[in-house]
Coordinates of C-alpha atoms (C1' of nucleotides) in Angstrom, one line a residue:
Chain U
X1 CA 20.0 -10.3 -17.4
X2 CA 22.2 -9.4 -14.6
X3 CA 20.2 -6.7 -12.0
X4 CA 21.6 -3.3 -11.9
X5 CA 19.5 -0.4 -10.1
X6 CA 20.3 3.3 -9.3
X7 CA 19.5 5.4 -6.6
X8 CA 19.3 9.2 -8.7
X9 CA 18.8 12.1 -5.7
X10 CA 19.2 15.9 -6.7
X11 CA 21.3 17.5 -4.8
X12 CA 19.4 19.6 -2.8
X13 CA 20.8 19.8 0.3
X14 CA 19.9 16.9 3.1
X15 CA 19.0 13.1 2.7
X16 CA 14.9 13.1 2.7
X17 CA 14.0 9.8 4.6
X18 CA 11.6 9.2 1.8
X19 CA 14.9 9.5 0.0
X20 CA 16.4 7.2 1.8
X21 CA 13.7 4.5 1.6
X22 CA 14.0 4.6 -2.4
X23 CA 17.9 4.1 -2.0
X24 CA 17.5 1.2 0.9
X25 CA 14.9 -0.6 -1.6
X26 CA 16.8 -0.2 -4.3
X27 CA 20.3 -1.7 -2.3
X28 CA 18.2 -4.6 -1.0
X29 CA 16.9 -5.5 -4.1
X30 CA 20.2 -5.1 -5.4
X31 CA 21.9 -7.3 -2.6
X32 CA 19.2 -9.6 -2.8
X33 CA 19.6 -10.2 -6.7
X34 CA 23.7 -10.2 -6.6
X35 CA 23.4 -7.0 -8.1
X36 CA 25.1 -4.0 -8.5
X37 CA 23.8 -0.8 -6.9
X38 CA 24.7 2.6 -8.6
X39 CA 24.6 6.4 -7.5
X40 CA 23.9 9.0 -9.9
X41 CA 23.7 12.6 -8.9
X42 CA 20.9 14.4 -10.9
X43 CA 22.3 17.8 -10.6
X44 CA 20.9 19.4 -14.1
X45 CA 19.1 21.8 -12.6
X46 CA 22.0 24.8 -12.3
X47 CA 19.4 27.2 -10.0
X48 CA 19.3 24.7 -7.5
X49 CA 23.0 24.2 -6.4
X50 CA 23.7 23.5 -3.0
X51 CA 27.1 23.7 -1.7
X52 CA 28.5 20.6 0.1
X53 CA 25.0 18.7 -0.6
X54 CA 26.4 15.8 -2.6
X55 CA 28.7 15.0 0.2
X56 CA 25.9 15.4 2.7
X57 CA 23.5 12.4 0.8
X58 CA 26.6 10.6 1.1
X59 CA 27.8 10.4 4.9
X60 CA 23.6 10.1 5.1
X61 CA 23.3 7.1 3.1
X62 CA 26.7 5.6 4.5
X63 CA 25.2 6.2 8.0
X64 CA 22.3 4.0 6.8
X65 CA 24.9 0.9 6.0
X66 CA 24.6 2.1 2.1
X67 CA 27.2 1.3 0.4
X68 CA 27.1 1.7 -3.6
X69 CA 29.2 -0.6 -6.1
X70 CA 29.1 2.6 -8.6
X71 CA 29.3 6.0 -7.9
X72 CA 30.8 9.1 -8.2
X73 CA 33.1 8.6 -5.4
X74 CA 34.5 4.8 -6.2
X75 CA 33.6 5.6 -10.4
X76 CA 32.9 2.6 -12.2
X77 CA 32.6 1.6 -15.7
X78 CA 29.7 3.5 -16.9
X79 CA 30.5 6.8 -15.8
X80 CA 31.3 10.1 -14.6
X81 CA 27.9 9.2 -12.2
X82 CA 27.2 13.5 -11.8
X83 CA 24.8 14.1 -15.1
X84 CA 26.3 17.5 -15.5
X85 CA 29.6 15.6 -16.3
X86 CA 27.7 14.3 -19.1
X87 CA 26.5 17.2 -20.5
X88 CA 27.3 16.8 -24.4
X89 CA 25.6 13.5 -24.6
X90 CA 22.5 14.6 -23.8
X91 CA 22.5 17.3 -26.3
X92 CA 23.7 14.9 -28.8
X93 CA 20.7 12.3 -27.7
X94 CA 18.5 15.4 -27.8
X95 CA 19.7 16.0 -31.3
X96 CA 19.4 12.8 -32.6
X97 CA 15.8 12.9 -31.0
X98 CA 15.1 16.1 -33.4
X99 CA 16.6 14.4 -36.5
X100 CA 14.5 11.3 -36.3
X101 CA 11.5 12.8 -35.9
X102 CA 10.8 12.1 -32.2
X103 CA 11.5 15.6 -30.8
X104 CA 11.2 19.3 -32.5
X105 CA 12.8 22.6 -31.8
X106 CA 10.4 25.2 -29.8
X107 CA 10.8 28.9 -29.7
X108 CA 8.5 30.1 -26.9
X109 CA 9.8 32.7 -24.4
X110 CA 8.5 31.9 -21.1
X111 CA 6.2 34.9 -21.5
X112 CA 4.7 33.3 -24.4
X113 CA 3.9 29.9 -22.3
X114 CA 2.2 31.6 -19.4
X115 CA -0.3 33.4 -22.1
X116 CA -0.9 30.1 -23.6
X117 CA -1.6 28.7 -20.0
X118 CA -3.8 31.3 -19.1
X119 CA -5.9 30.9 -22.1
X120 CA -6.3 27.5 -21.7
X121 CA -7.3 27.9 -18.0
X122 CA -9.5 30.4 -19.2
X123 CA -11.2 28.3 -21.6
X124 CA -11.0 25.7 -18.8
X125 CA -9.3 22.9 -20.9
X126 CA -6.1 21.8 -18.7
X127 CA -3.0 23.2 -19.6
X128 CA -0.6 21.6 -22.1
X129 CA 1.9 22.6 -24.8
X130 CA 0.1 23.7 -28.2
X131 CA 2.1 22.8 -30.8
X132 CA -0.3 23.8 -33.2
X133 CA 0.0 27.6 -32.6
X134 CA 3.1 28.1 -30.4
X135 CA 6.2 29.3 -32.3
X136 CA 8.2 25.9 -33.0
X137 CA 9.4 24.0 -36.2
X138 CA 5.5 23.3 -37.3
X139 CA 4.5 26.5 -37.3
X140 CA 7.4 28.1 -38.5
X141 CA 8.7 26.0 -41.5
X142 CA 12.4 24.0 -41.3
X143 CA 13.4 27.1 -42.9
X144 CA 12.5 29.3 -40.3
X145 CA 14.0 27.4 -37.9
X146 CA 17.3 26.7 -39.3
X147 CA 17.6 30.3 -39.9
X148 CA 16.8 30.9 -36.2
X149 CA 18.7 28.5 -34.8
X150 CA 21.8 29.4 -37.2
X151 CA 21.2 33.4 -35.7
X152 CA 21.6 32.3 -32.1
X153 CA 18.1 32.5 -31.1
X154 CA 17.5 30.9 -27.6
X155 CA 15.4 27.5 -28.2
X156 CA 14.3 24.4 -26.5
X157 CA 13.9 20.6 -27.7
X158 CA 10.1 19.3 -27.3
X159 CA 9.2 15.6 -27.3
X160 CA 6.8 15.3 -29.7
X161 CA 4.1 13.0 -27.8
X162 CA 1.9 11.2 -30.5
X163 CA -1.6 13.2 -30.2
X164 CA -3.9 9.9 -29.9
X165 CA -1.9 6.8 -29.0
X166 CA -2.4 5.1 -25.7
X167 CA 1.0 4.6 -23.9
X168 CA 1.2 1.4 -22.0
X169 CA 4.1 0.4 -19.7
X170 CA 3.8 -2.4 -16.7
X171 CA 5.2 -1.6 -13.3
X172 CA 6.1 -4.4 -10.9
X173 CA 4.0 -2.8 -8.4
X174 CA 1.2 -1.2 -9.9
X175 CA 0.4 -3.7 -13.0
X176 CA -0.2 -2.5 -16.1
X177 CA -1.1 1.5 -16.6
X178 CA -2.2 2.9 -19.5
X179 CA -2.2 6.9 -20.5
X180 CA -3.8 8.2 -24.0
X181 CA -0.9 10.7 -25.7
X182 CA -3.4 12.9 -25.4
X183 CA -3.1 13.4 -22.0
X184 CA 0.4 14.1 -22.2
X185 CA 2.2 17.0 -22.5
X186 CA 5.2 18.1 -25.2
X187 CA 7.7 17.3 -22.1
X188 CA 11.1 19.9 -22.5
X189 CA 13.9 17.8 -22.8
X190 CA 16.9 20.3 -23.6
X191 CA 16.3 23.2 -21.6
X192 CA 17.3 26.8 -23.5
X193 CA 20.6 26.9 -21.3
X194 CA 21.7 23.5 -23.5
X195 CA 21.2 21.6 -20.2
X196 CA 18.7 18.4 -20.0
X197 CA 15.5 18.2 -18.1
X198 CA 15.3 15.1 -15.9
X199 CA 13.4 13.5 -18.4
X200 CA 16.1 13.2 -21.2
X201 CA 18.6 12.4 -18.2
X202 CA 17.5 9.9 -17.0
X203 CA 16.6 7.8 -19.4
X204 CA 20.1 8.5 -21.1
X205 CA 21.8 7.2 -18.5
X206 CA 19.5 4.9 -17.3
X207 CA 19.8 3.2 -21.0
X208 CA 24.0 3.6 -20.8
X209 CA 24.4 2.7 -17.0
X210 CA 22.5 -0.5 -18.5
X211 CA 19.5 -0.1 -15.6
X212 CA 17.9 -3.4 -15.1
X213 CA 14.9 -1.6 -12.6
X214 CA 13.8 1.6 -12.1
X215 CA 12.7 1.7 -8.5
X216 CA 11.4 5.2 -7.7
X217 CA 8.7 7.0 -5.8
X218 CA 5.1 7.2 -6.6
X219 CA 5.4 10.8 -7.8
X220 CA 7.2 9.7 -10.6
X221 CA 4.2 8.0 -12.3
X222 CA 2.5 10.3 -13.7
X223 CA 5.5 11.2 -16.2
X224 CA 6.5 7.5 -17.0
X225 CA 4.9 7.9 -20.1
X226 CA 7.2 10.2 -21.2
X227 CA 10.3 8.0 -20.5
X228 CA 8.3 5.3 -22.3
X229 CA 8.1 7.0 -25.3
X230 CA 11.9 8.3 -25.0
X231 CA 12.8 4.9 -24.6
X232 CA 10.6 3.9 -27.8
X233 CA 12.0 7.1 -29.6
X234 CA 15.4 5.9 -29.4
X235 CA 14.7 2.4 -30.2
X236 CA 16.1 1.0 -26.5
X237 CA 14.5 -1.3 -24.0
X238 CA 12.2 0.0 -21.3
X239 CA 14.0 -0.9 -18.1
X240 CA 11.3 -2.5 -15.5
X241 CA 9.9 0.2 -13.1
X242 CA 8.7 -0.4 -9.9
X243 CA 7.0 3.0 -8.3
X244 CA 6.9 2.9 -4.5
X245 CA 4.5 4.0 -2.3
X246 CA 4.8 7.5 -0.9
X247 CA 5.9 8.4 2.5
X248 CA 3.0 10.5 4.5
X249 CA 2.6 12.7 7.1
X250 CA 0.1 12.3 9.7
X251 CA -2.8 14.0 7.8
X252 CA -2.1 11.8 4.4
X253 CA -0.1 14.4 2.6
X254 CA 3.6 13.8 1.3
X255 CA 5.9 13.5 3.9
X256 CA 7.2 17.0 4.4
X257 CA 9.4 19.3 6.2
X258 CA 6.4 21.2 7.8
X259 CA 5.1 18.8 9.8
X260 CA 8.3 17.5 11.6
X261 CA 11.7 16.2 10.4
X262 CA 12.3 14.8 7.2
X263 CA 15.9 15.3 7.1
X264 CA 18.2 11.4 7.8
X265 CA 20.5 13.4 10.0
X266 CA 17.7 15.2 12.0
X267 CA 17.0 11.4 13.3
X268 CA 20.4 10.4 13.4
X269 CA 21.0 13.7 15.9
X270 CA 17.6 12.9 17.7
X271 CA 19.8 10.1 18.8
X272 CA 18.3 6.8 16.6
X273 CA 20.5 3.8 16.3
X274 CA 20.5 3.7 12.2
X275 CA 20.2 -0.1 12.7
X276 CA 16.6 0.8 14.5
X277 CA 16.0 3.6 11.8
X278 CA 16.8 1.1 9.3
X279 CA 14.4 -1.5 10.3
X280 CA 11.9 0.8 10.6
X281 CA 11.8 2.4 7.1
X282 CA 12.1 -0.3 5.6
X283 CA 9.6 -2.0 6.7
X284 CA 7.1 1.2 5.4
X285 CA 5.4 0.0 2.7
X286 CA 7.1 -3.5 3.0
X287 CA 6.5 -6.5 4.8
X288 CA 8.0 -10.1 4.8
X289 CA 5.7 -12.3 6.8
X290 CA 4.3 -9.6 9.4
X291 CA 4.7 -11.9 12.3
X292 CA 8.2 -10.3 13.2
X293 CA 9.1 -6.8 13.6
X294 CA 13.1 -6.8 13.8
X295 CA 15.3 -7.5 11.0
X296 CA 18.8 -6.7 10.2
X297 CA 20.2 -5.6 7.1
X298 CA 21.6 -8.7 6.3
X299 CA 17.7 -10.1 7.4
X300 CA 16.3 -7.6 5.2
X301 CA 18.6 -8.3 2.2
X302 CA 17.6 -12.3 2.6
X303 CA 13.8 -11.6 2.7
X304 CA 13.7 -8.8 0.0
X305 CA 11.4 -8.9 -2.7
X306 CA 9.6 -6.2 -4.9
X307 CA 6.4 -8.1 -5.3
X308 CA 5.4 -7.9 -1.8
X309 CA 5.9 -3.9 -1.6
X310 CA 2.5 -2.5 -1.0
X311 CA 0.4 0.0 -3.3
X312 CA -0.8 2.8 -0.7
X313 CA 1.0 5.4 1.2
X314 CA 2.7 4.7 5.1
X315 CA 2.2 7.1 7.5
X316 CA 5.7 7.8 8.9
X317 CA 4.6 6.4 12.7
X318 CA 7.1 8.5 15.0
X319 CA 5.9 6.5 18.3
X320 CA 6.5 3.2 16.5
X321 CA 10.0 4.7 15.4
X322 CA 10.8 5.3 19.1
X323 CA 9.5 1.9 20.2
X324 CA 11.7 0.1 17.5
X325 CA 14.8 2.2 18.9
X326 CA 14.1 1.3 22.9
X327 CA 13.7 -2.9 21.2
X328 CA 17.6 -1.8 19.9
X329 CA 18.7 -0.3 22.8
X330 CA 17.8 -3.7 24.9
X331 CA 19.9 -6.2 22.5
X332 CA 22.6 -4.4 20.9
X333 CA 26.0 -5.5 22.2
X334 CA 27.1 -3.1 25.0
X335 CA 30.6 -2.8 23.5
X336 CA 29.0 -1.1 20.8
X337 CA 27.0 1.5 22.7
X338 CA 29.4 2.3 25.4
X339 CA 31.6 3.3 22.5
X340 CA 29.0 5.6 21.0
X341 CA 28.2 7.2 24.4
X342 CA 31.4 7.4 25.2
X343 CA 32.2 11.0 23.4
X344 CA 29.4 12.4 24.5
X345 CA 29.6 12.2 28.2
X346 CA 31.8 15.1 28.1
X347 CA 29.2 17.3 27.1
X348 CA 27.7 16.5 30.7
X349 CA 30.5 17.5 32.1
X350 CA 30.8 14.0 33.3
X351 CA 34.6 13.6 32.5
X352 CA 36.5 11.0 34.4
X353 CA 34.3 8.1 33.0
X354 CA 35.7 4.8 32.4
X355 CA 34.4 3.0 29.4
X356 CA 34.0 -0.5 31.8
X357 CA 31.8 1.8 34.3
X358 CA 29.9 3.2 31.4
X359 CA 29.2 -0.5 30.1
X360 CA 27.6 -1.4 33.2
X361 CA 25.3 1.5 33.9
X362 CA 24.5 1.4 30.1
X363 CA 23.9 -2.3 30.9
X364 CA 21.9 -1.8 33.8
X365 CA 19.2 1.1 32.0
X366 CA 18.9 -0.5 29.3
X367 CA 15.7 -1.8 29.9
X368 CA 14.1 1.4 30.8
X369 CA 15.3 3.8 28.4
X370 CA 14.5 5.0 24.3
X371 CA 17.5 6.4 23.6
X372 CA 20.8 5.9 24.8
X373 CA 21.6 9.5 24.9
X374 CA 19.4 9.3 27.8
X375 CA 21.7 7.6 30.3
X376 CA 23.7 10.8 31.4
X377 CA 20.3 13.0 32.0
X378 CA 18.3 10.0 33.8
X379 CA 21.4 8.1 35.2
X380 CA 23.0 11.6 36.2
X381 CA 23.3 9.8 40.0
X382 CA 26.0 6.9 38.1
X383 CA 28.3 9.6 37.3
X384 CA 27.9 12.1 40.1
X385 CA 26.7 12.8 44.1
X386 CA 23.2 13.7 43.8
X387 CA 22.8 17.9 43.6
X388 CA 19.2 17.7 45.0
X389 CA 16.5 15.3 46.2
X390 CA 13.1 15.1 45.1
X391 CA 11.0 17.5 47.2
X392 CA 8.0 15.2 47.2
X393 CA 9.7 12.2 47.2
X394 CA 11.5 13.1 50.4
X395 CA 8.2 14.1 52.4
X396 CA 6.8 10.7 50.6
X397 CA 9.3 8.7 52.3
X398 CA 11.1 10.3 55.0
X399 CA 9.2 10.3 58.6
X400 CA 10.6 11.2 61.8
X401 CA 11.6 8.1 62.6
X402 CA 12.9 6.9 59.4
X403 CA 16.2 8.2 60.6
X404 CA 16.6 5.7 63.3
X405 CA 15.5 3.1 61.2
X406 CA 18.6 3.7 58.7
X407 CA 20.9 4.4 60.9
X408 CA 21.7 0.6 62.0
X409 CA 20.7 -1.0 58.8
X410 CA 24.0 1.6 57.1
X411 CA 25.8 0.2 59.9
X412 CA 24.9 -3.1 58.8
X413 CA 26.2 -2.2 55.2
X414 CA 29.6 -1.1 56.8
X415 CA 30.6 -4.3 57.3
X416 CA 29.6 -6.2 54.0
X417 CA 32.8 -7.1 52.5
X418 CA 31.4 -8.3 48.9
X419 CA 29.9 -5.6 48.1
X420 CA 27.3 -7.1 45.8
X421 CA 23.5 -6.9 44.7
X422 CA 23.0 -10.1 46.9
X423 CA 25.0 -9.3 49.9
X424 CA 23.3 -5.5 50.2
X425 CA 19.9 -7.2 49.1
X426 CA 20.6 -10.2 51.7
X427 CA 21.3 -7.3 54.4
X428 CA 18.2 -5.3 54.0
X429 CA 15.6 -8.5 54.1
X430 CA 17.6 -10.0 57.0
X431 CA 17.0 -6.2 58.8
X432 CA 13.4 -5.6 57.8
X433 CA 12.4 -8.6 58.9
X434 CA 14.4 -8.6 61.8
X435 CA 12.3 -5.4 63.0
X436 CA 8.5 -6.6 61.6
X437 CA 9.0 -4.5 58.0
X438 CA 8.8 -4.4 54.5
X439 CA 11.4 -4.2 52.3
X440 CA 9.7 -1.7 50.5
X441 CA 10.0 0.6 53.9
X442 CA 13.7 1.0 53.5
X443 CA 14.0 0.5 49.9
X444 CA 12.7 3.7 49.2
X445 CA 14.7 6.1 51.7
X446 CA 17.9 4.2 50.0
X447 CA 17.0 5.6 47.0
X448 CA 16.3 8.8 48.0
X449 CA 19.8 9.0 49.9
X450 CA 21.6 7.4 47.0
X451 CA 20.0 8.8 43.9
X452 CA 17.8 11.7 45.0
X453 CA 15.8 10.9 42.8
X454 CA 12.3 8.6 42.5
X455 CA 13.0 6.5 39.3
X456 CA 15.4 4.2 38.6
X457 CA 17.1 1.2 38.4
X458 CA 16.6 -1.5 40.8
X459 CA 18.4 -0.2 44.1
X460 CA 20.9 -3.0 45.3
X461 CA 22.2 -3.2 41.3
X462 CA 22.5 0.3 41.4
X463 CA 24.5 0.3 44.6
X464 CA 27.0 -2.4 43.5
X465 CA 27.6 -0.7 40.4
X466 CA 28.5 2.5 42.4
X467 CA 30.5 0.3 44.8
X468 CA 30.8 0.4 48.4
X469 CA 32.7 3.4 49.5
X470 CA 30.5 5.6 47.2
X471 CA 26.8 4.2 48.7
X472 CA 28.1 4.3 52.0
X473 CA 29.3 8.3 51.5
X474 CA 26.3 9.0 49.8
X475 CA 24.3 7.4 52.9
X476 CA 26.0 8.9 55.5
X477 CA 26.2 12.5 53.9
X478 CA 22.4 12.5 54.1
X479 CA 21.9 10.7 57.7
X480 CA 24.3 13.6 58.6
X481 CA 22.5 16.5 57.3
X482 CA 19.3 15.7 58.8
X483 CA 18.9 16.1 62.2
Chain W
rG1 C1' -10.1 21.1 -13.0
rG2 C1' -7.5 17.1 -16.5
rU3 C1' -4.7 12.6 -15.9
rC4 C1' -2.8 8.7 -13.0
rC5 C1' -2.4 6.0 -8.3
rU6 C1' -4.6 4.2 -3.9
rA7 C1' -8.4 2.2 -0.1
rU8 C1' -8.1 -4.0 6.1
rA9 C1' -8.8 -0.8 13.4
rG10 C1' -5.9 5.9 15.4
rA11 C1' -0.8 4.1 12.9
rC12 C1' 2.4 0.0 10.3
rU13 C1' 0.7 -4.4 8.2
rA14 C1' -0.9 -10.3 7.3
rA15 C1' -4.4 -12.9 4.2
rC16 C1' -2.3 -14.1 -3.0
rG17 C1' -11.5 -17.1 -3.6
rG18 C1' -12.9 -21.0 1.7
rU19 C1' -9.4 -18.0 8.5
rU20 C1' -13.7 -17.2 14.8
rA21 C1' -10.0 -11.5 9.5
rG22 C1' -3.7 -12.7 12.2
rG23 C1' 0.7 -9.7 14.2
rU24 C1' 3.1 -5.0 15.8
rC25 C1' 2.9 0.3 17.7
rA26 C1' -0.5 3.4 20.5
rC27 C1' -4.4 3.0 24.1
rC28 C1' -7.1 0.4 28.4
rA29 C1' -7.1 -3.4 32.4
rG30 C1' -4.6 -7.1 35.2
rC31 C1' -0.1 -9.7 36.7
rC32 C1' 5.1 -9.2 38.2
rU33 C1' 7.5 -5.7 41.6
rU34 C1' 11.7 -2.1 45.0
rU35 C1' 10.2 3.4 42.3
rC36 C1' 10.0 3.9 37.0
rA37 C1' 10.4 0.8 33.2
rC38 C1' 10.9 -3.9 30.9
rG39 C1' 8.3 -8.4 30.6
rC40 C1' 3.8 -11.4 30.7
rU41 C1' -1.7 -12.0 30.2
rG42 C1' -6.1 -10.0 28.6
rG43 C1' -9.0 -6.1 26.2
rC44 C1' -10.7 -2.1 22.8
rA45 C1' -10.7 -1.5 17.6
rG46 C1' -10.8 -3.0 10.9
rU47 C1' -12.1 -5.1 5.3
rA48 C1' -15.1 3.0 2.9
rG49 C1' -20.3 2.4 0.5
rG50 C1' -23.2 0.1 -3.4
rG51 C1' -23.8 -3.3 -7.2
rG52 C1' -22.3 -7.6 -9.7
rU53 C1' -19.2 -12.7 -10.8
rU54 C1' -19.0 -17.3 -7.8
rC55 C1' -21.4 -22.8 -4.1
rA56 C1' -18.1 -19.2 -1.6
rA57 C1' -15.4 -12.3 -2.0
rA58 C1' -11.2 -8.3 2.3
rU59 C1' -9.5 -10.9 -2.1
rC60 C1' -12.0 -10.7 -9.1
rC61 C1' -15.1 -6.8 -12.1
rC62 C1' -18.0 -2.1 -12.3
rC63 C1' -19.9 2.4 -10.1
rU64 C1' -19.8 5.9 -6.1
rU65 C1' -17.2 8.1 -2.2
rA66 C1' -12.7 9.5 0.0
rG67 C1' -7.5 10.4 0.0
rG68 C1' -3.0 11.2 -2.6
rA69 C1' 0.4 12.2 -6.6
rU70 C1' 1.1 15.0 -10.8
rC71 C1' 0.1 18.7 -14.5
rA72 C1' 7.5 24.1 -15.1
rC73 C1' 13.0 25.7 -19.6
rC74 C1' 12.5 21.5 -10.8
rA75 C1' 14.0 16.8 -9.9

RNA sequence: GGUCCUAUAGACUAACGGUUAGGUCACCAGCCUUUCACGCUGGCAGUAGGGGUUCAAAUCCCCUUAGGAUCACCA
């Protein structure tokens, strides 16, 4: 049986990164298999609409290098892929459901179903669907009910959950997992507006979209059964499931908007290579060989496989996040991120910046920054005169007498035609120890007269990148202004 | 509360009955050094507890504990 999985978001407005775990396992293990990989919107809840949202998962998801074989964008055999395209099959699945038994037409006003609950919680027995008192097809008679239905009364369709069965399915993660009927509640599956639940959706179109695996999140367990007995009901073939662990937050709990960003595109802005943020989630709850840390998609798709997806939660490790992106920022090719930081120097104001330049100072930090939206704020000396020096750095390093010592060393400098690291670096060790000094005694009112700053790159690299006229100007400006 | 899921250091994880319980992030120390980093070396720190099964248990079973998910005409 060929693989086919589906990534099936809501369109609720942003790509969760939990989200976009679920849809990265389910591409890899797609990939991995010579599958096909197939988006479905799951937008039949009408109170929910968000404007633009759909698009939004999209650009998220193509960020993230996925691409699906099926969707509502590219279509594909088994479509429309938006479930409230589809809205007369479920009603006729929801009807056929009724007619075979399986499923029963309900009555209740939502007034009704909160009196039950609150009986129930009073009498302390958990809260479930009575289908022994409510006002439904058992209670009412088939002639009741036709005459109802036939008058335009608002109903619902109720799965009608054997009262005493156990309900077995196997998950490729979990094992086996069992759940008495009893235990499970009369599940809504056409909603009073004529619209599905998820319920009667999804396994709808899982069965016609021909799903090989359901690979979902953990919070999707608990109402399997359901989908195991709609699967049953209709007389199809489970698919396989595969529930994933959850994503947490630093105190255990779901990983949630409260405590930080959830959002893909929150990341993305915070400045994350996606190939970083990639590796990263993915490796959440998965692990090939755990004697490597760095993979690439195409790594990832190679080493893929279900069985080796752990059972607990991940904490969602921001510091190990930021580690992974400063590992990116070291190998990836420098073409690359000079063409991404290339746009946004302008916001710095730092206009007249040639892409070559760029490549080398990107080149040259590389090693010492997280993010490469860093260079312009920490490398601000690459792409302008320094507007201030470093108060304590300056009374660190500058003496009375450090003016004399600089003087003839810049002169030194003057006359270096090849402007390199070595020829500067040559210079300054032939000076220092000329006069009885360290290197370090110079080195560090050069940087203050060049950068202004304390941190940085290594001085002589930094110098040959800004070239010769530049280092000289910047020298002598200073050596000028001090008396 | 009912049901289900889970349990290796602060975090991510390796081990698929036999290892001095391995790796990564973070943290600490040292080295390198031209500041800051990177890098390198070393260190701290773990099988939740209790019972079984077995020659042998992190690993299999049971109980306890803890955490989580879920209990809608949301997905």
């Amino acid at each position: 049986m060929s693989v086919r999985v589906r990534f099936a978001p809501s369109p609720t407005g942003y790509l969760h990164v939990g989200g976009l775990r679920t849809a990265l396992y389910n591409y890899l293990f797609a990939k991995h298999h010579g599958g096909k990989c197939v988006l479905r919107i799951e937008d039949t809840d009408r109170t929910r609409f968000v404007e633009n949202a759909q698009e939004n998962l999209i650009s998220s998801l193509r960020w993230a290098g996925i691409e699906f074989d099926e969707s509502p964008e590219v279509g594909g055999d088994y479509g429309p892929y938006i479930q409230s395209e589809r809205f007369d099959l479920y009603k006729k699945y929801g009807k056929e459901l009724v007619e075979n038994g399986s499923a029963y037409y309900a009555f209740d006003t939502s007034e009704e179903l909160d009196a039950m609950r609150e009986r129930q919680q009073k009498a302390g027995i958990p809260p479930k669907y009575d289908r022994t008192v409510m006002r439904n097809e058992f209670t009412l008679g088939k002639e009741e009910t036709e005459r109802l239905i036939a008058e335009g009364v608002d109903y619902v369709v109720r799965l009608k959950v054997p009262t005493t069965e156990d309900i077995r399915f196997s998950d490729l993660i979990r094992g086996e997992v069992v759940v008495n009927g009893k235990d499970v509640d009369d599940q809504i599956l056409l909603k009073s507006d004529g619209f599905p639940t998820y319920h009667l959706a999804n396994v709808v179109d899982d069965h016609l979209m021909a799903i090989s695996h359901v690979i979902r999140g953990e919070e999707w367990l608990p109402s399997t059964p359901k989908h195991v007995l709609l699967y049953k009901a209709f007389g199809w073939e489970c698919p396989t499931f595969a529930h994933l662990p959850l994503l947490l937050n630093k105190d255990k709990t779901k990983l949630s908007k409260r405590q930080g960003s959830v959002a893909v595109e929150d990341f993305r802005e915070q400045g994350y290579f996606k190939e970083a943020f990639v590796n990263f989630v993915a490796l959440l709850g998965w692990n090939p060989t755990a004697d490597r840390e760095i993979f690439d998609m195409q790594e990832l798709i190679d080493n893929f496989n279900l069985e080796k997806v752990n059972k607990s939660g991940a904490v969602f490790d921001v510091q190990k996040l930021e580690w992974m992106n400063a590992q990116y920022v070291k190998t990836l090719p420098l073409d690359y991120m000079t063409d991404m930081l290339m746009p946004e120097m302008a916001k710095y104001d730092f206009n007249n910046v040639s892409k070559e330049y760029l490549a080398k100072v990107i080149d040259l930090f590389k090693e010492r920054i997280t993010f490469l939206k860093q260079i312009p704020v920490f490398a601000n000396y690459m792409f302008e005169k320094p507007t201030e020096y470093e108060e304590e750095y300056l009374q660190k390093h500058w003496k009375e007498n450090t003016k004399e010592i600089m003087l003839p060393l810049v002169e030194k400098f003057k006359a270096i035609d090849d402007w390199t690291h070595d020829a500067t670096y040559g210079a300054t060790k032939e000076y220092v120890e000329a006069n009885n000094m360290k290197l370090k005694d110079v080195i560090h009112p050069i940087r203050l007269m060049v950068t202004g700053k304390s941190v940085g790159a290594g001085m002589f690299e930094t110098m040959e990148i800004l070239g010769k006229k530049e280092s000289i100007e910047r020298l002598e400006f200073f050596l000028n202004s001090q008396k």
